[in-house]
XYZ file of C-alpha atoms in Angstrom:
782
model
C 140.869 133.273 77.462
C 138.215 134.926 79.586
C 136.997 135.058 83.158
C 134.038 136.168 85.206
C 133.868 137.082 88.891
C 130.425 135.628 89.492
C 128.310 137.220 92.202
C 125.273 134.957 92.000
C 123.584 132.381 89.847
C 121.020 133.831 87.452
C 119.847 131.754 84.496
C 122.439 129.010 84.845
C 121.391 125.404 85.228
C 120.252 124.152 88.626
C 118.933 120.967 90.197
C 117.810 119.974 93.694
C 119.189 118.358 96.843
C 117.600 117.226 100.051
C 118.201 119.600 102.925
C 120.938 118.241 105.228
C 122.723 116.567 102.298
C 125.831 115.004 103.922
C 128.210 116.635 101.424
C 127.507 120.132 102.697
C 128.059 119.773 106.450
C 131.198 121.308 107.918
C 133.229 120.762 111.085
C 134.865 123.378 113.251
C 136.786 123.429 116.531
C 139.380 125.403 118.512
C 143.060 124.524 118.657
C 144.695 122.219 119.523
C 142.095 119.507 118.881
C 141.508 118.167 115.386
C 138.457 116.776 113.598
C 137.363 115.997 110.065
C 134.134 115.154 108.257
C 133.710 112.824 105.268
C 130.703 111.400 103.479
C 130.293 107.625 103.833
C 127.145 107.190 101.721
C 124.615 109.309 99.865
C 122.756 109.722 103.175
C 125.600 109.418 105.693
C 128.609 111.256 107.075
C 131.316 110.518 109.630
C 133.182 112.806 112.015
C 136.540 111.745 113.465
C 138.077 113.718 116.304
C 141.127 113.793 118.571
C 140.871 115.647 121.913
C 143.828 116.902 123.986
C 142.041 118.864 126.730
C 138.952 118.323 128.821
C 137.273 121.417 127.336
C 137.829 120.534 123.671
C 134.618 120.827 121.666
C 133.919 120.325 117.971
C 130.813 121.417 116.114
C 129.192 119.627 113.201
C 127.544 122.492 111.329
C 124.772 123.007 108.795
C 124.639 126.563 107.450
C 121.355 127.881 106.116
C 123.305 130.124 103.743
C 125.955 128.427 101.625
C 129.022 130.624 102.095
C 131.607 128.107 100.926
C 130.577 126.982 97.459
C 131.163 128.934 94.276
C 128.111 131.158 93.560
C 127.285 129.098 90.467
C 127.127 125.941 92.590
C 125.742 127.029 95.973
C 122.491 125.737 97.402
C 119.659 128.163 98.012
C 119.184 130.031 101.268
C 115.945 129.107 103.069
C 115.688 130.291 106.676
C 112.238 128.814 107.265
C 112.429 125.347 108.875
C 108.780 125.230 109.935
C 106.890 122.074 108.969
C 110.261 120.372 108.303
C 110.881 116.867 109.643
C 114.517 115.715 109.976
C 115.589 112.242 111.052
C 118.857 110.320 111.199
C 120.588 107.488 112.981
C 123.307 108.420 115.493
C 126.200 106.042 116.261
C 129.296 107.035 118.177
C 132.353 105.859 120.075
C 134.907 107.697 122.186
C 132.763 110.817 122.653
C 130.272 111.937 125.287
C 127.126 109.739 124.939
C 123.718 111.160 124.151
C 122.292 110.759 127.676
C 125.130 112.524 129.535
C 124.775 115.978 131.072
C 127.202 117.404 128.497
C 126.027 115.030 125.790
C 125.579 116.050 122.156
C 123.473 119.183 121.880
C 121.857 120.713 118.814
C 122.384 124.464 119.008
C 119.982 126.368 116.772
C 120.992 129.933 115.968
C 118.430 132.286 114.500
C 115.909 134.931 115.525
C 112.778 134.834 117.616
C 109.342 135.991 116.493
C 110.278 139.594 117.280
C 113.392 139.378 115.086
C 115.877 139.336 117.966
C 118.963 137.078 117.695
C 118.513 133.944 119.796
C 120.061 130.514 120.317
C 118.178 127.399 121.439
C 119.963 124.415 122.974
C 118.232 121.176 122.081
C 119.318 118.063 123.948
C 119.365 115.357 121.257
C 118.668 112.641 123.849
C 115.210 114.173 124.335
C 114.408 113.255 120.722
C 116.225 109.913 120.547
C 115.042 106.324 120.539
C 117.651 103.657 121.284
C 120.884 103.599 123.289
C 123.171 106.546 124.182
C 125.608 105.487 121.425
C 123.201 104.077 118.841
C 119.879 105.870 118.440
C 117.310 107.076 115.961
C 116.739 110.816 116.259
C 113.630 112.591 115.015
C 113.400 116.379 114.836
C 110.166 118.178 113.940
C 111.141 121.826 113.919
C 107.616 123.110 114.480
C 107.382 120.993 117.662
C 110.924 121.408 118.941
C 111.943 122.537 122.430
C 115.288 123.633 123.762
C 116.216 122.923 127.362
C 117.744 120.002 129.249
C 114.569 118.672 130.850
C 111.288 118.894 129.031
C 108.552 119.857 129.476
C 109.762 121.486 132.696
C 112.603 123.490 131.109
C 111.152 123.676 127.622
C 112.242 126.620 125.471
C 110.150 126.403 122.273
C 112.161 126.899 119.073
C 110.911 129.474 116.581
C 111.605 127.608 113.313
C 110.838 130.352 110.837
C 114.151 132.233 110.872
C 117.088 129.848 111.458
C 120.661 130.650 110.417
C 122.685 127.666 111.605
C 122.559 124.239 113.242
C 125.486 123.167 115.412
C 125.848 119.674 116.927
C 128.395 119.605 119.754
C 130.914 116.760 119.941
C 133.016 116.510 123.120
C 135.253 113.887 124.778
C 133.833 111.526 127.416
C 135.652 113.405 130.194
C 134.514 116.850 129.148
C 134.301 119.237 132.126
C 135.026 122.690 130.673
C 138.158 123.098 132.840
C 140.796 122.624 130.146
C 142.692 119.843 131.924
C 145.318 118.220 129.684
C 144.750 114.506 129.068
C 147.644 112.154 129.749
C 147.176 110.835 126.221
C 144.965 112.125 123.367
C 141.372 110.894 123.271
C 140.159 109.450 119.958
C 136.474 109.419 119.037
C 134.041 109.342 116.160
C 130.368 109.809 115.348
C 128.355 108.817 112.300
C 125.059 110.247 111.085
C 123.408 107.790 108.697
C 120.000 107.381 107.074
C 119.758 111.174 106.951
C 116.364 112.186 105.585
C 114.171 115.262 105.464
C 110.567 115.715 104.424
C 107.838 118.295 104.781
C 108.124 122.003 104.100
C 111.540 123.145 102.861
C 112.919 119.618 102.575
C 114.217 120.268 99.056
C 116.705 123.009 98.143
C 117.669 124.284 94.727
C 121.387 123.992 93.987
C 123.627 125.078 91.137
C 124.283 122.333 88.621
C 126.655 124.174 86.295
C 129.374 122.369 84.342
C 131.925 124.829 82.963
C 133.638 123.380 79.865
C 137.127 122.006 80.389
C 139.610 124.841 79.972
C 142.990 123.177 80.429
C 143.804 124.498 83.912
C 144.378 122.507 87.079
C 143.397 123.350 90.652
C 145.453 123.820 93.809
C 144.009 123.206 97.263
C 145.320 123.239 100.813
C 144.264 121.156 103.795
C 144.603 124.103 106.175
C 142.018 125.973 104.078
C 139.552 123.114 103.540
C 139.869 120.752 106.519
C 136.375 121.779 107.629
C 134.637 120.568 104.450
C 134.015 117.137 102.977
C 136.338 116.055 100.162
C 133.270 115.196 98.085
C 132.112 118.823 98.213
C 135.534 120.136 97.176
C 135.855 117.722 94.273
C 132.340 118.487 93.035
C 133.228 122.157 92.897
C 136.603 121.589 91.213
C 135.171 119.458 88.426
C 132.110 121.652 87.869
C 134.324 124.726 87.358
C 136.171 123.081 84.469
C 139.404 122.016 86.179
C 140.890 118.674 85.166
C 144.106 116.698 85.369
C 145.977 117.159 88.622
C 144.920 118.627 91.951
C 147.956 120.066 93.690
C 147.079 119.546 97.340
C 149.184 121.313 99.971
C 149.142 119.145 103.082
C 149.490 122.274 105.163
C 151.387 123.168 108.292
C 148.783 123.495 111.032
C 146.301 120.599 110.995
C 147.857 117.293 109.956
C 150.162 116.560 112.910
C 149.842 114.370 115.999
C 150.751 116.122 119.246
C 152.265 115.038 122.544
C 152.462 116.805 125.908
C 155.798 118.127 127.150
C 155.474 120.262 130.257
C 152.746 122.803 129.564
C 153.147 122.576 125.805
C 152.004 120.341 122.990
C 154.592 119.391 120.375
C 154.463 117.436 117.143
C 154.895 113.771 117.904
C 156.516 110.658 116.476
C 155.495 108.421 119.355
C 153.947 105.061 118.541
C 150.307 105.232 117.404
C 147.781 104.331 120.066
C 144.560 102.393 119.663
C 142.454 103.942 116.906
C 145.428 105.579 115.141
C 147.296 104.458 112.025
C 150.378 106.690 111.871
C 152.963 108.157 114.204
C 153.292 111.509 112.419
C 149.744 112.455 111.375
C 146.504 112.434 113.327
C 143.666 110.048 112.557
C 141.088 112.610 111.342
C 143.681 113.797 108.804
C 144.391 110.256 107.630
C 140.701 109.470 107.114
C 140.027 112.753 105.310
C 142.937 112.315 102.899
C 142.109 108.703 102.153
C 138.621 109.834 101.173
C 140.005 112.705 99.067
C 142.443 110.520 97.137
C 139.958 107.686 96.596
C 137.282 110.045 95.251
C 139.732 112.064 93.158
C 141.014 108.924 91.446
C 137.466 107.792 90.710
C 136.770 111.172 89.041
C 139.903 111.066 86.886
C 142.002 113.498 88.936
C 145.504 112.750 90.145
C 146.461 114.262 93.507
C 149.887 115.847 93.927
C 150.765 115.658 97.625
C 152.630 118.830 98.585
C 154.723 118.989 101.768
C 156.695 122.059 102.805
C 159.240 122.775 105.528
C 156.703 125.049 107.224
C 155.190 124.068 110.583
C 152.828 125.740 113.042
C 155.194 127.528 115.426
C 153.349 126.827 118.692
C 153.803 123.055 118.260
C 157.327 122.990 116.787
C 160.260 121.798 118.891
C 162.502 124.800 119.548
C 165.724 123.191 118.304
C 164.090 122.308 114.966
C 163.501 125.949 113.973
C 165.667 127.900 111.580
C 167.101 130.917 113.378
C 168.629 134.279 112.588
C 172.075 135.177 113.812
C 170.724 136.682 117.046
C 168.661 133.576 117.780
C 165.283 134.856 116.534
C 163.238 131.968 115.108
C 162.158 132.032 111.493
C 158.521 133.132 111.635
C 156.142 133.774 108.749
C 153.680 136.627 108.659
C 150.624 134.451 109.316
C 148.721 134.938 112.553
C 149.323 132.829 114.543
C 152.717 132.315 112.906
C 154.357 129.290 111.386
C 158.069 128.569 111.467
C 160.532 126.893 109.099
C 162.272 123.601 109.839
C 166.056 123.608 109.589
C 167.421 121.420 106.771
C 170.472 120.845 108.960
C 168.514 119.351 111.875
C 168.353 115.561 111.523
C 165.385 115.198 113.910
C 163.342 117.816 112.056
C 164.111 116.187 108.708
C 163.337 112.723 110.110
C 159.960 114.065 111.224
C 159.271 115.519 107.779
C 160.178 112.192 106.205
C 157.751 110.383 108.535
C 154.968 112.763 107.524
C 155.757 112.168 103.857
C 155.771 108.405 104.398
C 152.340 108.500 106.019
C 150.693 110.369 103.155
C 152.530 108.256 100.588
C 151.199 105.113 102.285
C 147.644 106.478 102.074
C 148.013 107.134 98.337
C 149.744 103.810 97.706
C 147.114 101.787 99.543
C 144.362 103.617 97.642
C 145.933 102.437 94.399
C 146.607 106.023 93.325
C 149.482 107.363 91.296
C 152.044 108.834 93.685
C 152.976 112.385 92.791
C 154.935 114.069 95.587
C 155.902 117.725 95.698
C 158.470 119.341 97.961
C 156.840 122.715 98.396
C 158.953 125.881 98.596
C 161.861 124.515 100.646
C 164.242 127.311 101.625
C 166.320 129.006 104.236
C 163.937 131.645 105.554
C 164.732 135.307 104.926
C 163.274 137.707 107.483
C 161.341 140.815 106.337
C 164.387 142.855 107.408
C 166.521 140.624 105.112
C 168.286 138.531 107.774
C 168.739 134.973 106.533
C 168.107 132.175 109.032
C 171.285 130.088 108.834
C 172.177 130.078 112.511
C 170.261 127.382 114.407
C 172.470 125.039 116.439
C 172.364 122.246 113.862
C 173.282 124.634 111.051
C 176.128 126.127 113.103
C 177.481 122.637 113.636
C 177.177 121.781 109.959
C 178.884 124.978 108.753
C 181.657 124.763 111.346
C 184.433 127.226 110.597
C 182.610 128.329 107.440
C 179.904 130.008 109.550
C 180.262 133.776 109.138
C 177.993 136.720 109.798
C 175.530 137.786 107.099
C 173.726 140.817 108.500
C 171.529 141.172 105.408
C 171.056 138.968 102.382
C 170.826 142.065 100.176
C 173.748 143.268 98.092
C 177.075 141.704 97.144
C 178.776 139.252 99.491
C 182.346 138.398 100.438
C 183.965 135.169 99.312
C 183.474 133.714 102.804
C 179.799 134.661 102.868
C 179.259 133.146 99.426
C 180.988 129.967 100.525
C 178.573 129.709 103.465
C 175.581 130.312 101.206
C 176.839 127.645 98.806
C 177.164 125.186 101.682
C 173.641 126.075 102.812
C 172.433 125.208 99.318
C 174.174 121.839 99.506
C 172.472 121.123 102.845
C 169.076 122.127 101.447
C 169.469 119.994 98.332
C 170.563 116.984 100.415
C 167.556 117.366 102.693
C 165.143 117.327 99.744
C 166.931 114.312 98.252
C 166.570 112.469 101.573
C 162.870 113.370 101.688
C 162.338 111.954 98.201
C 164.214 108.781 99.156
C 161.814 108.301 102.082
C 158.822 108.691 99.751
C 160.215 106.231 97.224
C 161.076 103.740 99.948
C 157.519 103.898 101.318
C 156.024 103.636 97.838
C 157.817 100.351 97.231
C 157.070 99.088 93.730
C 154.608 101.920 93.021
C 156.189 104.503 90.678
C 156.738 107.965 92.136
C 156.783 111.275 90.294
C 158.748 113.916 92.195
C 158.116 117.653 91.946
C 159.741 120.788 93.332
C 157.862 124.056 93.848
C 160.117 127.117 93.882
C 158.936 130.619 94.778
C 160.860 132.857 92.389
C 160.368 136.387 93.803
C 162.182 135.421 97.020
C 164.777 133.141 95.462
C 165.619 135.570 92.650
C 165.236 138.904 94.443
C 167.204 141.511 92.463
C 168.198 143.156 95.737
C 169.693 139.857 96.978
C 171.572 138.357 94.016
C 173.438 135.805 96.157
C 170.334 134.372 97.886
C 169.977 131.860 95.067
C 173.183 130.167 96.220
C 171.320 128.946 99.300
C 167.789 128.693 97.968
C 168.226 127.582 94.356
C 171.056 125.060 94.730
C 172.609 123.271 91.780
C 171.754 120.047 93.591
C 168.192 120.593 92.356
C 169.238 120.459 88.708
C 167.630 117.816 86.553
C 167.257 114.880 87.189
C 166.998 115.600 90.940
C 163.243 116.024 90.383
C 160.955 114.909 87.598
C 159.074 118.218 87.414
C 160.031 121.791 88.286
C 157.074 123.899 89.434
C 157.408 127.672 89.502
C 155.404 130.409 91.223
C 155.754 134.201 90.922
C 152.915 135.683 93.001
C 154.620 138.945 94.001
C 155.290 139.790 90.372
C 151.819 138.783 89.206
C 149.986 141.132 91.566
C 152.148 144.093 90.476
C 152.033 143.259 86.764
C 155.802 142.708 86.584
C 155.751 140.295 83.648
C 159.322 141.120 82.694
C 160.616 139.836 86.033
C 158.769 136.572 85.424
C 160.250 136.161 81.943
C 163.788 136.800 83.181
C 163.371 134.447 86.131
C 161.869 131.653 84.056
C 164.763 131.845 81.633
C 167.358 131.913 84.417
C 165.895 128.971 86.326
C 165.434 126.912 83.175
C 169.041 127.552 82.247
C 170.454 126.860 85.717
C 168.438 123.744 86.556
C 168.020 122.424 82.985
C 164.332 121.487 83.135
C 162.842 121.889 79.642
C 159.441 123.527 79.378
C 157.724 120.147 79.022
C 159.078 119.368 82.520
C 157.754 122.560 84.111
C 154.497 123.513 85.816
C 153.286 127.004 86.638
C 151.301 128.370 89.611
C 149.475 131.593 88.910
C 149.315 132.840 92.500
C 146.334 133.710 94.682
C 144.080 136.526 95.865
C 144.473 136.697 99.627
C 141.777 139.289 100.344
C 138.417 139.678 98.613
C 139.060 143.432 98.400
C 141.973 142.713 96.034
C 139.871 141.105 93.318
C 141.743 143.149 90.680
C 144.532 140.579 90.989
C 142.414 138.005 89.111
C 142.946 139.957 85.879
C 146.702 139.823 86.407
C 146.463 136.112 87.158
C 144.579 135.473 83.924
C 147.256 137.358 82.009
C 149.869 135.195 83.730
C 147.945 132.115 82.581
C 148.047 133.386 79.004
C 151.805 133.959 79.307
C 152.307 130.444 80.688
C 150.267 128.995 77.836
C 152.419 130.932 75.379
C 155.471 129.263 76.931
C 153.750 125.891 76.247
C 153.704 125.041 79.956
C 152.006 121.617 80.183
C 150.234 122.100 83.548
C 149.037 125.427 84.950
C 147.533 125.639 88.442
C 145.180 128.215 89.934
C 145.805 128.766 93.632
C 143.495 128.104 95.365
C 139.968 126.661 95.493
C 138.646 128.583 98.567
C 139.513 131.911 96.924
C 138.065 130.830 93.583
C 134.813 130.061 95.412
C 134.881 133.214 97.558
C 135.274 135.583 94.598
C 133.241 133.552 92.105
C 136.223 133.244 89.766
C 134.994 131.469 86.622
C 137.556 130.802 83.917
C 136.693 129.874 80.357
C 138.821 129.241 77.317
C 138.086 131.348 74.274
C 139.564 129.749 71.181
C 140.162 131.702 67.994
C 139.352 129.306 65.185
C 139.467 129.938 61.463
C 136.016 131.550 61.495
C 136.775 133.945 64.368
C 140.347 134.714 63.330
C 142.280 137.832 62.459
C 144.476 138.370 59.421
C 147.220 140.811 60.349
C 147.056 142.616 57.027
C 145.880 146.106 56.189
C 142.988 147.037 53.956
C 144.426 148.531 50.733
C 145.415 152.055 51.735
C 144.674 153.635 48.363
C 141.040 152.542 48.683
C 140.776 153.260 52.397
C 141.808 156.905 52.092
C 138.506 157.777 50.519
C 136.361 155.987 53.089
C 133.659 157.610 55.190
C 133.558 156.953 58.928
C 130.699 156.813 61.470
C 131.626 156.616 65.187
C 128.703 155.063 67.028
C 127.815 154.947 70.728
C 124.925 153.168 72.431
C 122.999 155.468 74.758
C 119.793 154.616 76.568
C 117.547 157.680 76.839
C 114.523 157.726 79.142
C 112.167 160.719 79.127
C 110.407 161.227 82.456
C 106.861 162.490 82.934
C 108.274 165.944 83.647
C 109.993 165.995 80.276
C 113.487 165.600 81.682
C 115.839 163.010 80.204
C 117.936 160.366 81.898
C 120.755 159.147 79.718
C 123.003 156.118 80.232
C 125.959 155.357 77.996
C 126.016 151.575 77.508
C 129.403 151.490 75.774
C 132.676 152.765 77.222
C 134.021 153.397 73.715
C 132.604 154.168 70.312
C 132.232 151.411 67.744
C 133.334 152.583 64.326
C 131.628 151.843 61.044
C 133.226 152.651 57.678
C 132.100 152.735 54.085
C 135.128 152.134 51.863
C 133.096 152.392 48.673
C 133.827 156.090 47.986
C 137.535 155.268 47.857
C 137.220 153.045 44.795
C 138.193 155.148 41.773
C 139.094 152.612 39.118
C 138.395 149.109 37.854
C 141.873 148.125 39.045
C 140.999 149.184 42.593
C 137.692 147.341 42.290
C 139.617 144.173 41.405
C 141.896 144.719 44.416
C 138.822 145.046 46.633
C 137.226 141.839 45.301
C 140.471 139.896 45.776
C 140.835 141.237 49.332
C 137.185 140.388 50.110
C 137.593 136.816 48.857
C 140.845 136.340 50.831
C 139.034 137.359 54.003
C 136.156 134.991 53.133
C 133.707 137.829 53.475
C 132.954 138.645 57.123
C 134.884 135.614 58.434
C 138.276 137.262 58.881
C 139.036 140.564 60.579
C 141.885 142.786 59.396
C 143.547 146.170 59.883
C 142.003 149.368 58.552
C 143.671 152.783 58.620
C 141.027 155.336 59.622
C 141.738 158.289 57.313
C 140.499 160.738 59.964
C 142.045 159.303 63.171
C 145.134 157.097 63.083
C 147.730 158.869 65.207
C 148.463 159.512 68.876
C 149.354 163.106 67.923
C 146.079 164.919 67.466
C 144.282 162.831 64.842
C 146.674 162.329 61.924
C 149.868 164.105 63.043
C 153.393 162.722 63.256
C 153.731 160.809 66.552
C 156.069 161.904 69.345
C 157.023 159.922 72.441
C 155.051 162.222 74.772
C 151.695 162.230 72.975
C 149.686 159.994 75.289
C 149.978 159.360 79.046
C 149.958 155.602 79.691
C 150.478 155.533 83.463
C 152.503 156.701 86.419
C 155.182 154.212 87.458
C 155.048 152.493 90.842
C 158.502 150.900 90.778
C 157.035 147.419 90.294
C 154.721 147.240 87.300
C 156.368 146.533 83.955
C 153.267 145.977 81.813
C 151.270 148.826 80.251
C 148.593 149.168 77.569
C 148.742 151.655 74.709
C 145.789 154.024 74.937
C 144.579 157.202 73.281
C 142.556 159.744 75.239
C 139.836 161.974 73.814
C 138.522 165.101 75.504
C 139.910 168.012 77.456
C 142.431 167.370 80.276
C 140.924 168.048 83.666
C 137.462 167.000 82.512
C 135.990 163.584 81.909
C 137.960 161.926 79.133
C 137.303 158.832 77.084
C 140.085 156.241 76.944
C 140.512 154.077 73.868
C 142.633 150.937 74.000
C 144.936 150.668 71.015
C 145.252 147.000 70.121
C 146.634 147.331 66.576
C 149.480 149.873 66.626
C 151.887 150.173 63.724
C 154.926 148.463 65.319
C 157.490 150.590 63.473
C 155.886 153.801 64.698
C 155.748 153.176 68.467
C 157.770 155.547 70.656
C 158.004 155.355 74.464
C 159.293 157.915 76.949
C 159.802 158.000 80.718
C 159.651 161.476 82.212
C 159.954 162.874 78.692
C 163.159 160.987 77.899
C 163.083 158.397 75.129
C 163.160 154.843 76.526
C 164.624 151.775 74.842
C 164.251 149.014 77.451
C 160.796 147.884 76.370
C 159.117 145.394 74.037
C 155.869 145.722 72.099
C 153.703 142.668 72.749
C 150.445 141.541 71.170
C 147.373 143.805 71.283
C 149.330 146.994 71.967
C 150.908 145.916 75.241
C 154.222 147.394 76.318
C 156.538 145.390 78.592
C 159.574 147.068 80.151
C 162.649 145.016 80.987
C 162.747 146.718 84.387
C 159.942 148.576 86.116
C 159.867 152.354 85.567
C 160.662 154.230 88.791
C 157.890 155.124 91.210
C 156.332 158.445 90.282
C 157.737 158.448 86.744
C 155.500 159.545 83.875
C 155.209 156.949 81.108
C 154.093 158.258 77.718
C 153.847 156.933 74.179
C 153.344 157.926 70.578
C 152.210 155.735 67.697
C 150.266 155.282 64.523
C 147.493 152.716 64.669
C 144.896 150.794 62.724
C 141.351 149.764 63.575
C 140.513 146.031 63.660
C 137.505 145.613 61.358
C 135.643 143.026 59.297
C 133.363 143.224 56.312
C 129.793 143.830 57.506
C 128.403 141.216 55.150
C 129.360 138.014 53.412
C 128.037 139.569 50.200
C 129.647 142.234 48.025
C 127.359 143.720 45.364
C 129.138 145.378 42.426
C 128.395 145.400 38.705
C 130.817 146.180 35.883
C 128.352 148.244 33.916
C 126.898 150.134 36.844
C 130.367 150.906 38.211
C 131.465 152.394 34.892
C 128.253 154.409 34.941
C 129.272 155.977 38.239
C 127.339 153.761 40.629
C 129.719 153.519 43.620
C 129.373 150.212 45.534
C 128.776 150.245 49.285
C 131.588 148.481 51.150
C 130.608 148.436 54.821
C 133.234 147.679 57.453
C 132.521 147.238 61.185
C 134.999 147.588 64.011
C 135.835 144.368 65.873
C 136.109 144.673 69.654
C 139.410 143.363 70.988
C 140.635 142.996 74.551
C 144.226 143.610 75.422
């Protein structure tokens, strides 16, 4: 395996698009309104919107700089719009018409001729021909004026330094006062026959196609609602992802809302004109229909993922899970989401209606129905209070309801009985949700999946939490597929926790590995890009378990950080034979450590030196070690078995093969590996060269002698560890924070023959002509 955090496209393949390509427009808006954008043709797009207040405003946006696509796929940045001619047909319904005072306005953000930030407000009606709801619009940027009335109020646009175009979309009754409508207002607008010509009409765009690598992609509607499905799918396929797309339906954008007092709450009221479903809004329905239709056409299957999480501001108060003191279950997002109570029939009925709506969309699109219940659980507060005390849960537990001040630590029999009952309630709620999906699907087969978040469910500090959040009611065949995620352990490198948890869950729920999927976590902040390396290691571990589907979470972060994954396959030619070069011959070898240093001599005679390699590459000549015809025969046999330079192998450097000095007997405190942080369990064997306190050179040891490895923690011999491939040490439990982790070992160098040809003659050898047997170190990554 391998990966690359791409910063920009360099020599990779590119092609061209017309500026204002419909795929690359976005939509944005403030809460609580909702809007979506989809492509309807190669030169057309459609925006659907639902407005709740008289000051709701959506913006259809074209960004000069592509900040959303992966760097290998982004279109070029060209701020100069001068001499550019843009035209399109405008049709709309249910929004403010073009000729109104607050009608659609093109806001142009950029800089004036002096370089000062400036915005121009271009009334589209001034450049329209036709009716207020069906018009042809022509924009020549070099002849464009802002202002409501022109020429009297003309504000000439400077087209040479534009950052963004923003077309406003507002309801017919827009007044800026924020008055709540008696019922939501539904509207749409379509831009068709989009065309551009003149200067800057064509943009270069990345046209990379990463080879298929066996991974699948995860997305989330809350992260990508502002983009077109066609753009997202283009990116997913181009980056090498195939198979399934696990699509989280989200918790903050899909719902319909209704007014109650001063608040807006998720609704199950009958759909009004222009709406299809009672539980989800129309922009969401249109967007997901487009996503599923296009995904199917490209060979993807979409897994629809629905969780018990809901945006707190719009959740009915009696639906929320609550702690013992009445505090609602709130996540750490800002603004927060809450968790629906599995004991509340109304909340579960709502969730079932949402699931039915999305199932109907997939069914009617002729798609395979794959439905995931995503991370359903009884919420545990950061201070370890478990939320089992909402009114519906109290009623369900009855006399079994007891106080659990903290989920940590051992529990009484009564507390365990309550947790067991909570698990029964949770399992029944997921079974009811699946029944609703299957009922809606009708004769269409349904594959059911469960996503479980292991670090919370199997917290070592809370051994009884699994009674509530990993119920036996989930055991096979409750679901077809068990999906597992371990993000907290991935970011800290706690691979041992993952192995233990995988084994425990597989044993308890009885899903064989061929019925499991794995999610490799996510990188929340760009500053934490180091996590990608841990995620790639987790992918390798999942592949070693023979996990059939492995998902990277999620597409927006892959694009943000330029994460590019590629599969490196070791075939017979690029393989490694785990055998050692004959020691008797190797002892007489000569060795040449080699660095690569660029040296530049300046005009003043001074030198500037740059070391291009972090570590030396070793070269050996094993010829001097051959002392007899018998050893020569051994060499020839070994050379033929390796097929010349085709196969790498182990070589014991006669001058440097120990952690203790160069050739000494190893001790457990020879080399410092790391300082423990109480979480990480995975460490790499290394040997350091140089004086402590000064710059040292670290050498990764990828071929230790397994029988020789010794490990110590704070100078005391440790036994709770395992030696993995490439010199990696995994502890069963994380060494304590601040502990000093050291190791001792003997090791070999991975090498290959330098040539496919070995020149040796019987007569010349007997005459004392020693053959040259060149060996070259093979670089290995841990």
